[in-house]
C-alpha positions as YAML, in Angstrom:
chain: A
units: angstrom
residues:
- id: 1
  name: ASN
  ca: [-34.76, 66.62, -17.83]
- id: 2
  name: LEU
  ca: [-35.02, 69.93, -19.64]
- id: 3
  name: VAL
  ca: [-33.05, 72.22, -21.85]
- id: 4
  name: LEU
  ca: [-34.50, 75.56, -23.30]
- id: 5
  name: PRO
  ca: [-33.69, 76.84, -26.60]
- id: 6
  name: GLN
  ca: [-31.84, 80.24, -27.11]
- id: 7
  name: GLY
  ca: [-34.27, 83.29, -26.75]
- id: 8
  name: SER
  ca: [-36.55, 81.49, -24.39]
- id: 9
  name: ASN
  ca: [-38.52, 83.57, -21.74]
- id: 10
  name: ALA
  ca: [-40.84, 82.82, -19.04]
- id: 11
  name: THR
  ca: [-43.14, 84.70, -16.53]
- id: 12
  name: GLU
  ca: [-42.27, 84.82, -12.91]
- id: 13
  name: ASP
  ca: [-44.67, 82.02, -11.96]
- id: 14
  name: SER
  ca: [-43.57, 79.63, -14.80]
- id: 15
  name: PHE
  ca: [-41.54, 77.92, -12.36]
- id: 16
  name: TYR
  ca: [-43.72, 77.90, -9.25]
- id: 17
  name: HIS
  ca: [-43.14, 75.01, -7.00]
- id: 18
  name: CYS
  ca: [-39.88, 73.92, -8.76]
- id: 19
  name: THR
  ca: [-37.78, 74.05, -5.88]
- id: 20
  name: GLN
  ca: [-34.69, 72.14, -7.47]
- id: 21
  name: LEU
  ca: [-34.53, 74.80, -10.17]
- id: 22
  name: HIS
  ca: [-35.01, 77.71, -7.64]
- id: 23
  name: ASP
  ca: [-32.06, 75.94, -5.55]
- id: 24
  name: ARG
  ca: [-29.70, 75.64, -8.52]
- id: 25
  name: PHE
  ca: [-30.62, 78.91, -10.47]
- id: 26
  name: GLY
  ca: [-32.04, 81.39, -8.05]
- id: 27
  name: ASP
  ca: [-35.72, 82.62, -7.67]
- id: 28
  name: GLY
  ca: [-36.24, 84.88, -10.71]
- id: 29
  name: ALA
  ca: [-37.58, 83.17, -13.78]
- id: 30
  name: ASN
  ca: [-34.95, 84.98, -16.05]
- id: 31
  name: SER
  ca: [-32.18, 83.34, -13.98]
- id: 32
  name: ILE
  ca: [-33.80, 79.96, -14.32]
- id: 33
  name: VAL
  ca: [-34.22, 80.29, -17.94]
- id: 34
  name: ALA
  ca: [-30.77, 81.32, -18.40]
- id: 35
  name: GLY
  ca: [-29.56, 78.22, -16.52]
- id: 36
  name: LEU
  ca: [-31.68, 75.90, -18.50]
- id: 37
  name: VAL
  ca: [-30.79, 77.58, -22.00]
- id: 38
  name: GLY
  ca: [-27.08, 77.12, -20.97]
- id: 39
  name: ARG
  ca: [-27.47, 73.72, -19.03]
- id: 40
  name: PHE
  ca: [-25.18, 71.70, -21.20]
- id: 41
  name: ASP
  ca: [-22.63, 74.39, -22.03]
- id: 42
  name: ASN
  ca: [-19.83, 72.75, -20.24]
- id: 43
  name: PHE
  ca: [-21.23, 69.28, -20.60]
- id: 44
  name: PRO
  ca: [-20.64, 68.30, -24.24]
- id: 45
  name: VAL
  ca: [-21.15, 64.41, -23.49]
- id: 46
  name: HIS
  ca: [-24.51, 65.16, -21.89]
- id: 47
  name: LYS
  ca: [-25.51, 67.50, -24.78]
- id: 48
  name: MET
  ca: [-24.88, 64.80, -27.28]
- id: 49
  name: CYS
  ca: [-26.86, 62.19, -25.17]
- id: 50
  name: TYR
  ca: [-29.82, 64.58, -24.86]
- id: 51
  name: ASP
  ca: [-29.78, 65.35, -28.58]
- id: 52
  name: HIS
  ca: [-29.21, 61.68, -29.31]
- id: 53
  name: SER
  ca: [-31.47, 61.54, -32.36]
- id: 54
  name: SER
  ca: [-29.38, 63.94, -34.02]
- id: 55
  name: THR
  ca: [-26.02, 62.63, -32.69]
- id: 56
  name: THR
  ca: [-24.23, 59.62, -34.70]
- id: 57
  name: THR
  ca: [-22.47, 56.97, -32.86]
- id: 58
  name: GLN
  ca: [-19.32, 57.61, -34.93]
- id: 59
  name: GLU
  ca: [-19.41, 61.41, -34.04]
- id: 60
  name: PHE
  ca: [-20.13, 60.48, -30.27]
- id: 61
  name: ARG
  ca: [-17.29, 57.91, -30.02]
- id: 62
  name: GLN
  ca: [-14.88, 59.99, -31.99]
- id: 63
  name: TRP
  ca: [-15.64, 63.27, -29.71]
- id: 64
  name: ILE
  ca: [-15.16, 61.20, -26.28]
- id: 65
  name: GLU
  ca: [-12.01, 59.51, -27.76]
- id: 66
  name: THR
  ca: [-10.43, 62.67, -28.81]
- id: 67
  name: ASN
  ca: [-11.55, 64.56, -25.40]
- id: 68
  name: GLN
  ca: [-11.27, 61.61, -23.16]
- id: 69
  name: LYS
  ca: [-9.84, 63.97, -20.18]
- id: 70
  name: GLU
  ca: [-12.64, 66.56, -20.65]
- id: 71
  name: ALA
  ca: [-15.29, 63.93, -20.88]
- id: 72
  name: GLU
  ca: [-14.13, 62.45, -17.54]
- id: 73
  name: GLU
  ca: [-13.92, 65.82, -15.85]
- id: 74
  name: SER
  ca: [-17.48, 66.62, -16.67]
- id: 75
  name: LEU
  ca: [-19.29, 63.41, -16.05]
- id: 76
  name: VAL
  ca: [-21.80, 65.05, -13.51]
- id: 77
  name: ASP
  ca: [-23.80, 68.19, -14.17]
- id: 78
  name: GLU
  ca: [-25.52, 70.77, -11.76]
- id: 79
  name: PHE
  ca: [-28.43, 68.31, -11.10]
- id: 80
  name: GLY
  ca: [-25.83, 65.35, -10.22]
- id: 81
  name: MET
  ca: [-26.64, 63.63, -13.81]
- id: 82
  name: THR
  ca: [-24.28, 61.85, -15.70]
- id: 83
  name: PRO
  ca: [-24.70, 61.16, -19.25]
- id: 84
  name: PHE
  ca: [-26.20, 57.96, -18.45]
- id: 85
  name: HIS
  ca: [-29.07, 59.82, -16.58]
- id: 86
  name: ILE
  ca: [-29.39, 62.14, -19.56]
- id: 87
  name: LEU
  ca: [-29.72, 59.22, -21.99]
- id: 88
  name: PHE
  ca: [-31.94, 57.29, -20.09]
- id: 89
  name: SER
  ca: [-34.37, 60.21, -19.34]
- id: 90
  name: SER
  ca: [-35.38, 59.75, -23.07]
- id: 91
  name: ALA
  ca: [-38.52, 58.05, -24.06]
- id: 92
  name: GLU
  ca: [-36.46, 56.27, -26.50]
- id: 93
  name: PRO
  ca: [-32.69, 55.92, -25.49]
- id: 94
  name: SER
  ca: [-30.18, 55.22, -28.25]
- id: 95
  name: GLY
  ca: [-28.87, 51.77, -27.69]
- id: 96
  name: GLU
  ca: [-25.81, 52.69, -29.90]
- id: 97
  name: LEU
  ca: [-24.90, 55.69, -27.58]
- id: 98
  name: LEU
  ca: [-25.45, 53.61, -24.58]
- id: 99
  name: GLN
  ca: [-22.80, 51.15, -25.83]
- id: 100
  name: VAL
  ca: [-20.25, 53.85, -26.43]
- id: 101
  name: LEU
  ca: [-20.75, 55.16, -22.84]
- id: 102
  name: LEU
  ca: [-20.44, 51.64, -21.61]
- id: 103
  name: ASP
  ca: [-17.39, 51.16, -23.56]
- id: 104
  name: LYS
  ca: [-15.88, 54.51, -22.67]
- id: 105
  name: PHE
  ca: [-16.65, 54.92, -18.94]
- id: 106
  name: SER
  ca: [-16.29, 52.60, -15.86]
- id: 107
  name: TYR
  ca: [-19.62, 50.71, -15.10]
- id: 108
  name: TYR
  ca: [-19.53, 52.04, -11.48]
- id: 109
  name: ILE
  ca: [-20.79, 55.30, -12.84]
- id: 110
  name: LEU
  ca: [-24.09, 53.49, -13.36]
- id: 111
  name: GLY
  ca: [-24.50, 53.44, -9.59]
- id: 112
  name: TRP
  ca: [-24.31, 57.14, -8.95]
- id: 113
  name: LYS
  ca: [-27.39, 58.94, -8.00]
- id: 114
  name: ASP
  ca: [-28.55, 62.07, -9.11]
- id: 115
  name: ALA
  ca: [-29.70, 65.28, -7.00]
- id: 116
  name: ASN
  ca: [-33.07, 63.43, -6.83]
- id: 117
  name: ASP
  ca: [-31.48, 60.47, -5.51]
- id: 118
  name: LYS
  ca: [-32.31, 58.49, -8.55]
- id: 119
  name: LEU
  ca: [-29.86, 56.04, -10.31]
- id: 120
  name: ALA
  ca: [-29.37, 56.25, -14.03]
...
């Protein structure tokens, strides 16, 4: 699970054997970097889960409540990952944000597999 900061760059062999990245973004290192820099541009709930250490529970809950339709329409990213996948991929996922996800989204989403055939 990776997002790159703005201004990142890479050499052509930086993503050697990263088949899933090549499949998603193309063969050039620049296109992969661009995809990873903007990975969560259309997935704000995913971004907040990824940045969970700087996302408050109140901010998270309020954003989802205010933007429920947008949140529901953007549940799965290009890698087949849900916000649950993103949150659980952290070494120390936030229990508080998990509770918000469980309160706001149907439990069956936990059964969705990502592009690597992994459950959240």
